[in-house]
CSV table of C-alpha atoms in Angstrom, one decimal:
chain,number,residue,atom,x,y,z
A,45,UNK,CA,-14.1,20.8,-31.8
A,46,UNK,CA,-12.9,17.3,-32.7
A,47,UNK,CA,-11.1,18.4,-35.9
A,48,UNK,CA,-9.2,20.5,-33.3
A,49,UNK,CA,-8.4,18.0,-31.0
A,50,UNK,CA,-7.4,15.8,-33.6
A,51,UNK,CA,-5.2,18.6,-35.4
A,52,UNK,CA,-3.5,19.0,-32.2
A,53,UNK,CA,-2.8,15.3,-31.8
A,54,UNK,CA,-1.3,15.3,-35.2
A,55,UNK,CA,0.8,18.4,-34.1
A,56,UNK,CA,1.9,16.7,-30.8
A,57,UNK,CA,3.1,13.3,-33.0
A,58,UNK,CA,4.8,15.4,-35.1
A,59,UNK,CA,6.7,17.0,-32.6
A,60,UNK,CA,5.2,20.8,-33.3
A,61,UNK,CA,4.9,21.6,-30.1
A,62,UNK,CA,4.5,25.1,-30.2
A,63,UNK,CA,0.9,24.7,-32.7
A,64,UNK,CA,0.1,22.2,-30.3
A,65,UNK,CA,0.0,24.1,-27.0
A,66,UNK,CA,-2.1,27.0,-29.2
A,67,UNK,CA,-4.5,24.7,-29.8
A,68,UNK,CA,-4.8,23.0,-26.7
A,69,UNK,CA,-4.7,26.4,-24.8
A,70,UNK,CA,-7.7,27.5,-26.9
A,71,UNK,CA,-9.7,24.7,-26.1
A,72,UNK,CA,-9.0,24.7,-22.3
A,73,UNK,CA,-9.9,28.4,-22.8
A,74,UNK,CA,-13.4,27.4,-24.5
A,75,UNK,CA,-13.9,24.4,-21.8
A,76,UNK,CA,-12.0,24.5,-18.5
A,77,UNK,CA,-13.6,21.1,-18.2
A,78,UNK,CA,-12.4,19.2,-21.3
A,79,UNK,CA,-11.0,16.3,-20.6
A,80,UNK,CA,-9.5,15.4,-24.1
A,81,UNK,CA,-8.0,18.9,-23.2
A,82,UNK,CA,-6.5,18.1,-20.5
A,83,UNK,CA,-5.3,14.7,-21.6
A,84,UNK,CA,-3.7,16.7,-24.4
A,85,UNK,CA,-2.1,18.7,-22.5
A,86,UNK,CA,-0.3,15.9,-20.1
A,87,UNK,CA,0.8,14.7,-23.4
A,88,UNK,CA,2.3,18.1,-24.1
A,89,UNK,CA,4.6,18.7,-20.7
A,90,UNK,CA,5.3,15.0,-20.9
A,91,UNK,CA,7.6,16.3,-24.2
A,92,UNK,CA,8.2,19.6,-23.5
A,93,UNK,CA,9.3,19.4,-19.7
A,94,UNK,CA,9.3,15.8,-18.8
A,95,UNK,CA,7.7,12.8,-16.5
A,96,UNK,CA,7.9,14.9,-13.1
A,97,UNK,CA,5.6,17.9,-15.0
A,98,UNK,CA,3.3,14.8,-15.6
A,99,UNK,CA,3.1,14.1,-12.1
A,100,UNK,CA,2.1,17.4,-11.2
A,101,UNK,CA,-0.4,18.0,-13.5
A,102,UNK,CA,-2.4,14.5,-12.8
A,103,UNK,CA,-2.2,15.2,-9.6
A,104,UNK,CA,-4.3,17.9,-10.4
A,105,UNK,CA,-6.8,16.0,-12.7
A,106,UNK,CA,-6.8,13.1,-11.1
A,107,UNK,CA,-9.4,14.6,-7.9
A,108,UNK,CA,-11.4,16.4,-10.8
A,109,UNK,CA,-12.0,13.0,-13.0
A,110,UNK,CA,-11.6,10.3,-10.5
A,111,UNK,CA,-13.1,8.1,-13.1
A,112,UNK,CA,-10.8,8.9,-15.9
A,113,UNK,CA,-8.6,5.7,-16.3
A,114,UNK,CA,-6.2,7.5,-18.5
A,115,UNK,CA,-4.9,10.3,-15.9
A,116,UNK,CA,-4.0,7.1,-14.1
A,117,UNK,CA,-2.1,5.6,-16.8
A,118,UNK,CA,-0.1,8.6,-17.7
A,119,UNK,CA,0.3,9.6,-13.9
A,120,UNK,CA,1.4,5.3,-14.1
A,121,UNK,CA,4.1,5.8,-17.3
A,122,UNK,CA,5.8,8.8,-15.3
A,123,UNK,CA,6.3,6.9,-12.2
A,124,UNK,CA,8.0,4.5,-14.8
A,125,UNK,CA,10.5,6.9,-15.9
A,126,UNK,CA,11.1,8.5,-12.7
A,127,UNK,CA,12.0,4.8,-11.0
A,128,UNK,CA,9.5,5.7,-8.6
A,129,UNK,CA,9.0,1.9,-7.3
A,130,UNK,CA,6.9,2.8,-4.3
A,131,UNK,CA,4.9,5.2,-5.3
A,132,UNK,CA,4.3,3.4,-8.5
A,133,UNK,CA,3.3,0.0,-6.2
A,134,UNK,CA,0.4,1.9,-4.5
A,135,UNK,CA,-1.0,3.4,-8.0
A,136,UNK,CA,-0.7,-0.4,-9.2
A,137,UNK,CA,-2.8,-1.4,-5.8
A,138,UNK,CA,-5.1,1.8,-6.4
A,139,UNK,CA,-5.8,1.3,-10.3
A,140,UNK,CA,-6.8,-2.5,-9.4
A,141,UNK,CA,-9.3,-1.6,-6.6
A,142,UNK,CA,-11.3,1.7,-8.6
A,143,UNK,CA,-11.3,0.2,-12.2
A,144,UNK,CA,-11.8,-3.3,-11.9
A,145,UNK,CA,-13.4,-3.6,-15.4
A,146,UNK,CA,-9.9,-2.8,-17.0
A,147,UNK,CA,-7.9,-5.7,-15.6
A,148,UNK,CA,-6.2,-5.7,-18.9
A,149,UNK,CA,-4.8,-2.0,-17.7
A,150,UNK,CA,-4.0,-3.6,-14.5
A,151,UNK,CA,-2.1,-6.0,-15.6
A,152,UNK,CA,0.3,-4.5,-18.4
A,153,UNK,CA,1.3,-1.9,-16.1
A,154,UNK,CA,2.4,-4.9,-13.6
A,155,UNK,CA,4.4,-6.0,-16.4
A,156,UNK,CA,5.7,-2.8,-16.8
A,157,UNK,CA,6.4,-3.2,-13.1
A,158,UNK,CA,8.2,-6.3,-13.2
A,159,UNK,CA,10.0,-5.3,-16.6
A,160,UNK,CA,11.6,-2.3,-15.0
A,161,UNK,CA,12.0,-3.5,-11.3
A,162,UNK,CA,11.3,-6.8,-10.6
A,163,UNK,CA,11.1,-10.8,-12.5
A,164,UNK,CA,10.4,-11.1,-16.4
A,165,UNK,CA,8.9,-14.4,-15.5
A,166,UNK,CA,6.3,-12.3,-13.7
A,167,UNK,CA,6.1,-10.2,-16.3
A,168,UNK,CA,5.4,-13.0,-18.6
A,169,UNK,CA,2.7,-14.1,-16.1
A,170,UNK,CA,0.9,-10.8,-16.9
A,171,UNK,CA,1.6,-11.1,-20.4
A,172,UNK,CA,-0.4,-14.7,-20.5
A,173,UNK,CA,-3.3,-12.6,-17.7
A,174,UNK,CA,-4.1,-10.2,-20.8
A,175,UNK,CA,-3.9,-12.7,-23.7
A,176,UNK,CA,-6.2,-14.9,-21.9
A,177,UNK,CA,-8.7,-12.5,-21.4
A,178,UNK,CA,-8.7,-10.8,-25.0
A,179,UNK,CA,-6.9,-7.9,-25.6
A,180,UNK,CA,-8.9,-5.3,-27.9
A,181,UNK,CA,-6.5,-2.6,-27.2
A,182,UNK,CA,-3.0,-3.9,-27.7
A,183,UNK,CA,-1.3,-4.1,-24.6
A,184,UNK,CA,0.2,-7.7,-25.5
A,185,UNK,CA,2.4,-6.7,-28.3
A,186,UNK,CA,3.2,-3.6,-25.7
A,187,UNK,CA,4.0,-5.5,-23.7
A,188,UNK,CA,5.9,-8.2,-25.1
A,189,UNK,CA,7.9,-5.5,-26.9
A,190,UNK,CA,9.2,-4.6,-23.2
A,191,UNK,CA,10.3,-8.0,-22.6
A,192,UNK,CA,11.9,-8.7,-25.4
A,193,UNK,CA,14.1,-5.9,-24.4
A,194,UNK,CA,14.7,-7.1,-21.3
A,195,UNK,CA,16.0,-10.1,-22.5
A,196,UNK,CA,18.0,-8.3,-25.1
A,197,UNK,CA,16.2,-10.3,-28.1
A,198,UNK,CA,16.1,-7.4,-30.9
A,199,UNK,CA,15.2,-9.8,-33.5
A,200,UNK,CA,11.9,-10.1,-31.6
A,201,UNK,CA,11.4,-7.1,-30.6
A,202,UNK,CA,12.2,-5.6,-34.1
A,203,UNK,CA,9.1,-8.1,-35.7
A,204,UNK,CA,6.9,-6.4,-33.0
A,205,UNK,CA,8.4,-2.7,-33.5
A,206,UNK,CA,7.9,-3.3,-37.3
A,207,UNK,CA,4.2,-4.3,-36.8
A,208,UNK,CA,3.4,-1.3,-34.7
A,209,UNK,CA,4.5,0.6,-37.8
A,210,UNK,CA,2.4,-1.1,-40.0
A,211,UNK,CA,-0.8,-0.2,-37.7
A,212,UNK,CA,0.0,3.7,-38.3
A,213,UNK,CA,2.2,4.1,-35.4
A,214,UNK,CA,4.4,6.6,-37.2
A,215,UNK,CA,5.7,8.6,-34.7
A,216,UNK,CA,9.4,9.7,-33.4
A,217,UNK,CA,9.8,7.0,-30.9
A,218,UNK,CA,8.6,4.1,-32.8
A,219,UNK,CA,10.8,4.4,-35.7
A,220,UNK,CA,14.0,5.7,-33.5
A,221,UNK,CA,13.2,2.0,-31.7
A,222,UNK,CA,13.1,0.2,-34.9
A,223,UNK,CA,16.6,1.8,-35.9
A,224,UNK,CA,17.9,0.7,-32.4
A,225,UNK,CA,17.0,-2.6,-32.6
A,226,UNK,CA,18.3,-2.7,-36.6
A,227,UNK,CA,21.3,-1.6,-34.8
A,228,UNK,CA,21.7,-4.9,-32.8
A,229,UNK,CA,20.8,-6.8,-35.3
A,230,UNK,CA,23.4,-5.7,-37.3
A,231,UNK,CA,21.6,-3.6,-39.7
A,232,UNK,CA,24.0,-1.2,-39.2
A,233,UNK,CA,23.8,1.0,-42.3
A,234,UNK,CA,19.6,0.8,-42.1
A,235,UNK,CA,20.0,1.7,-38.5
A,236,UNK,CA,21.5,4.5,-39.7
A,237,UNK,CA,18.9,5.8,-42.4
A,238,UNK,CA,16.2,4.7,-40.0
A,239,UNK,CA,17.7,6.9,-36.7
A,240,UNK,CA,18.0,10.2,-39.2
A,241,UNK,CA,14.4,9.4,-40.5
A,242,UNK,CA,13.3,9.4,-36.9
A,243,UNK,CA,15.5,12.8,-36.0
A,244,UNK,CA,14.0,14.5,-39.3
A,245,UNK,CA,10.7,13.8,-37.7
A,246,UNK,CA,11.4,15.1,-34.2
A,247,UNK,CA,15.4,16.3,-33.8
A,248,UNK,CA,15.0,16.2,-30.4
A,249,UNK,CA,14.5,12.1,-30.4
A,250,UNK,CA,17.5,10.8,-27.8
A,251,UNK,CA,17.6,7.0,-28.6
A,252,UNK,CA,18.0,8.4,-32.6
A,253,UNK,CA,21.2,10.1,-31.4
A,254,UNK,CA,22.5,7.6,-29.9
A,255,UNK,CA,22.1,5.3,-32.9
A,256,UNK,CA,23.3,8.0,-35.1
A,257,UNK,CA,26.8,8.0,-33.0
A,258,UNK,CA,27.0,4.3,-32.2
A,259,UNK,CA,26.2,3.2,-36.4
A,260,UNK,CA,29.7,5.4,-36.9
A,261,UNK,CA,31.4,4.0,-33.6
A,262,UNK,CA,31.0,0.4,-34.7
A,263,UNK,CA,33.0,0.2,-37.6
A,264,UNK,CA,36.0,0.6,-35.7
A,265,UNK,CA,37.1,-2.9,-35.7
A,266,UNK,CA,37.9,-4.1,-32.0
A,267,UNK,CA,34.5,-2.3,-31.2
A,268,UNK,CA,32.6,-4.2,-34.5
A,269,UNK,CA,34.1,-7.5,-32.8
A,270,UNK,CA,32.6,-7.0,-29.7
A,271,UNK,CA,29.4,-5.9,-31.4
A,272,UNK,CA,29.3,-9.2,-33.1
A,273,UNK,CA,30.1,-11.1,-29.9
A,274,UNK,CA,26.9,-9.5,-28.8
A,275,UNK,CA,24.8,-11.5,-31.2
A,276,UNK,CA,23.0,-14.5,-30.4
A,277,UNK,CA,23.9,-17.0,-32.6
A,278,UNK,CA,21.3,-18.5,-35.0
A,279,UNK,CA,18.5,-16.9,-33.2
A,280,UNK,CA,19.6,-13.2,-34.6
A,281,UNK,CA,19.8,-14.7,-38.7
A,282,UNK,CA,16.4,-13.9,-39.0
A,283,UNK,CA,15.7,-11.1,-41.9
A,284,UNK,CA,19.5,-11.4,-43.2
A,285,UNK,CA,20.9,-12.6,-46.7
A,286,UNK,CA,21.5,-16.8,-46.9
A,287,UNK,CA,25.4,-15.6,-46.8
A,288,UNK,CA,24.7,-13.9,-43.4
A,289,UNK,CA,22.6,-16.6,-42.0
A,290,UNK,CA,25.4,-19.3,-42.9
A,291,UNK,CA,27.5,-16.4,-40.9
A,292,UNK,CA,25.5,-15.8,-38.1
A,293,UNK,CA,24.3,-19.4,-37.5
A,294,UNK,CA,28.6,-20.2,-37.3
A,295,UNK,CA,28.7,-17.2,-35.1
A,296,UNK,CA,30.1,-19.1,-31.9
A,297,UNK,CA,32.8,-21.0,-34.3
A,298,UNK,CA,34.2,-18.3,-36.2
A,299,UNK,CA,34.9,-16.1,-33.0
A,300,UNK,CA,36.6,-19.3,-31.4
A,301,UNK,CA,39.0,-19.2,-34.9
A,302,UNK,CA,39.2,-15.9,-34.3
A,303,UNK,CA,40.8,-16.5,-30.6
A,304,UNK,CA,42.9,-19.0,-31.4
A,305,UNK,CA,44.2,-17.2,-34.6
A,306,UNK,CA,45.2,-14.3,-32.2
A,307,UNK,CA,47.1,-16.8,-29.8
A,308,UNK,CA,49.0,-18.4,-32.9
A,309,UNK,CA,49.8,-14.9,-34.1
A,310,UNK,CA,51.3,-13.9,-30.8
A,311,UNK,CA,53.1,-17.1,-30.7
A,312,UNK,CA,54.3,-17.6,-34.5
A,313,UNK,CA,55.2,-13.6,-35.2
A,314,UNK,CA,56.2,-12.3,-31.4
A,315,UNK,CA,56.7,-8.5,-32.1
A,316,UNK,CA,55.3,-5.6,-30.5
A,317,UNK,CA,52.8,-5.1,-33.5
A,318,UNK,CA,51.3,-8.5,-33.3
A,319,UNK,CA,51.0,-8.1,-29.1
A,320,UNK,CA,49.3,-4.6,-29.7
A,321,UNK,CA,46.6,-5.8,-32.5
A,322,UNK,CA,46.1,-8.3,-30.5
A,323,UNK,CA,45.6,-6.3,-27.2
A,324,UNK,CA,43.8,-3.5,-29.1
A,325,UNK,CA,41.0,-6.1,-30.4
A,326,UNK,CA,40.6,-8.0,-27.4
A,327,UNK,CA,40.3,-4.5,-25.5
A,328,UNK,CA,38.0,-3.2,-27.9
A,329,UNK,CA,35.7,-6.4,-27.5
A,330,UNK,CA,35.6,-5.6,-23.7
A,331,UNK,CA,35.3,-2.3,-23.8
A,332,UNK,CA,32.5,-2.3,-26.6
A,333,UNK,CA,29.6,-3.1,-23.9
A,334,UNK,CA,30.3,0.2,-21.7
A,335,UNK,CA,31.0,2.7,-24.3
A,336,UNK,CA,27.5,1.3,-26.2
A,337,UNK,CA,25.5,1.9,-22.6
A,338,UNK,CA,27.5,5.2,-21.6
A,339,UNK,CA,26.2,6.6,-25.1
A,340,UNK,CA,22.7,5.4,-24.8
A,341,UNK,CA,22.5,7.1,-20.7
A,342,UNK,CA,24.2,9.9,-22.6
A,343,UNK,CA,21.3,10.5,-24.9
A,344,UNK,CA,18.8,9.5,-22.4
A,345,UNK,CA,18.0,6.4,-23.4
A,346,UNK,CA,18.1,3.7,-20.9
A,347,UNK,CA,14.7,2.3,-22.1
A,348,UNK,CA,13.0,4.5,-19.5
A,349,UNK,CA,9.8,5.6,-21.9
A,350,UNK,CA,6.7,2.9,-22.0
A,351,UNK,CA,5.2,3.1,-25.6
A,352,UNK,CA,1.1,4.5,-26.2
A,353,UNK,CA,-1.5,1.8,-25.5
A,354,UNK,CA,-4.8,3.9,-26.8
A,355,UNK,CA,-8.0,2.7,-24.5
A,356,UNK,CA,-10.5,3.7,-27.1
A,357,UNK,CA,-11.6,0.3,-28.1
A,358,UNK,CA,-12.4,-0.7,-24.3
C-alpha cells in the first residue's frame, strides 16, 4: 500500500495527473478512511481545479480527522490564494488553540499572514519564533523565501530557492521560482533554459510562462534599461562574473551617465530622432514595471502559491 501512495506522489510531482487520480481513487476505494488518501487527493484538486476545490474538500475531512494537522494547513494555503483575510484569521486563531504542540505550524502560517496581508517586520518576528524554537521541518527557509520576495531581494531568495533544490525538491514550482528570480537577477538567458526546464516538467506551470515571455520582452532596449534600474546596486552582484560585479556595484553611476548623456544629446543634436530615442528609452524605463506585473497576473502569478513544508519529522 505504501509503494502506492508513494507512486502516486511521484505522479502528482510530476504533474501526471491523470495516473495519479487512478491511484488515489483505488485506494479511497480499498479504504474510505485513508487519510494519506485523502491528503492525496486535496493535493490533486489543488492542481487540477484549484484553492476553492481545496476548501471544499477539507471542509469535509476536517470534522472526520479533527486531529489531522495537515487538512488544516492545506485548508490554511487555500485561504492564502483565495485572499481570504478573515476567514484565514480565525483558522490562524483555531490552529493555535487545538494543536498547541506545533507552534512552529502556528507561527509560519502567521508569517504567511503578514507576508501576504499585513507587516514583514511581523513576519520577521515569526521567522525569529520558529528559529528560536528549532525547526526540524523547514519552515524557516519557507519562510524566509516569502520574505525575501516581499522585499523584492531575488539574490536572496534565489540562494534559498537553490537550496531547496539541492534537498530533492524537484518539482514544477520550485525550479519555475528559481528561473523567476534568475530573471531579476539578470540571468536572463538561464532564466530562460530554467523556465522551459520547469514547463517540460509540467506545461501547465504559469510563473514558467511568464518567464518564458518576459526573458524575450527584455531585450528590447528601453524595456532592458528599466529592468536594470530594477536592480539593487551591489547587493544583486552576488553569483555574477568580476566584469559584472564591477558593473553592477557602479549600477547607480552608470544610469546617472546615462541620464545626463540623454540631456546632452537632446541639447547638442536637437532633431526629432534624438527627441524620440530619447522619449522611447525613458518611456520604456517607465513602462517596464507594469508590462513585467500585467504578464506575471496574466499567467497567474502574483506570488499567490505558499511552497510544501512536509510535517513528517515533527
Amino acid at each position: 500500500m505504501s509503494d502506492a501512495f508513494n507512486t502516486a506522489k511521484a505522479y502528482l510531482e510530476a504533474g501526471n495527473l491523470v495516473s495519479a487520480r487512478r491511484l488515489i481513487e483505488e485506494a479511497l476505494e480499498r479504504d474510505p478512511n485513508s487519510v494519506k488518501a485523502s491528503l492525496l487527493l486535496v493535493s490533486l484538486v489543488d492542481r487540477e481545479t484549484g484553492p476553492q476545490a481545496v476548501l471544499d474538500l477539507t471542509a469535509q475531512f476536517i470534522p472526520r480527522w479533527p486531529d489531522i494537522i495537515q487538512f488544516r494547513l492545506k485548508r490554511l494555503s487555500a485561504l492564502a490564494e483565495l485572499e481570504h483575510v478573515d476567514e484565514m484569521r480565525d483558522d490562524l486563531a483555531r490552529l493555535r488553540n487545538h494543536f498547541p504542540l506545533f507552534p512552529q505550524a502556528y507561527h509560519f502560517w502567521c508569517g504567511v499572514f503578514e507576508v501576504r496581508f499585513g507587516s514583514v517586520v511581523h513576519a520577521a518576528n515569526h521567522l525569529a519564533d520558529i528559529r528560536r524554537r528549532g525547526d526540524p521541518s523547514g519552515f524557516a527557509p519557507a519562510l524566509e523565501s516569502l520574505i525575501a520576495v516581499r522585499n523584492a531581494n531575488f539574490v536572496l531568495n534565489e540562494r534559498l530557492v537553490r537550496e531547496r533544490l539541492s534537498e530533492g525538491y524537484h518539482d514544477a514550482a520550485t525550479i519555475a521560482e528559481l528561473s523567476l528570480c534568475e530573471f531579476f537577477n539578470l540571468k536572463i538567458r538561464d532564466a530562460r533554459q530554467t523556465a522551459l526546464l520547469a514547463l517540460s516538467q509540467d506545461p501547465r506551470e504559469s510563473t514558467a510562462k511568464a518567464v518564458r515571455v518576459l526573458s524575450r520582452l527584455v531585450w528590447f532596449p528601453p524595456f532592458f534599461f528599466g529592468h536594470l534600474c530594477m536592480l539593487p546596486s551591489g547587493s544583486a552582484s552576488a553569483d555574477h562574473s568580476r566584469i559584472m560585479r564591477i558593473f553592477l556595484d557602479a549600477l547607480d553611476f552608470w544610469l546617472i551617465v546615462l541620464l545626463l548623456a540623454a540631456l546632452m544629446a537632446v541639447a547638442l543634436w536637437p532633431s526629432i530622432w534624438t527627441g524620440v530615442s530619447v522619449l522611447l528609452m525613458f518611456s520604456g524605463w517607465l513602462l517596464w514595471v507594469p508590462i513585467m506585473n500585467s504578464v506575471l497576473r496574466f499567467y497567474g502569478r502574483r506570488a499567490k502559491k505558499v511552497q510544501h513544508v512536509d510535517l513528517k519529522d515533527f
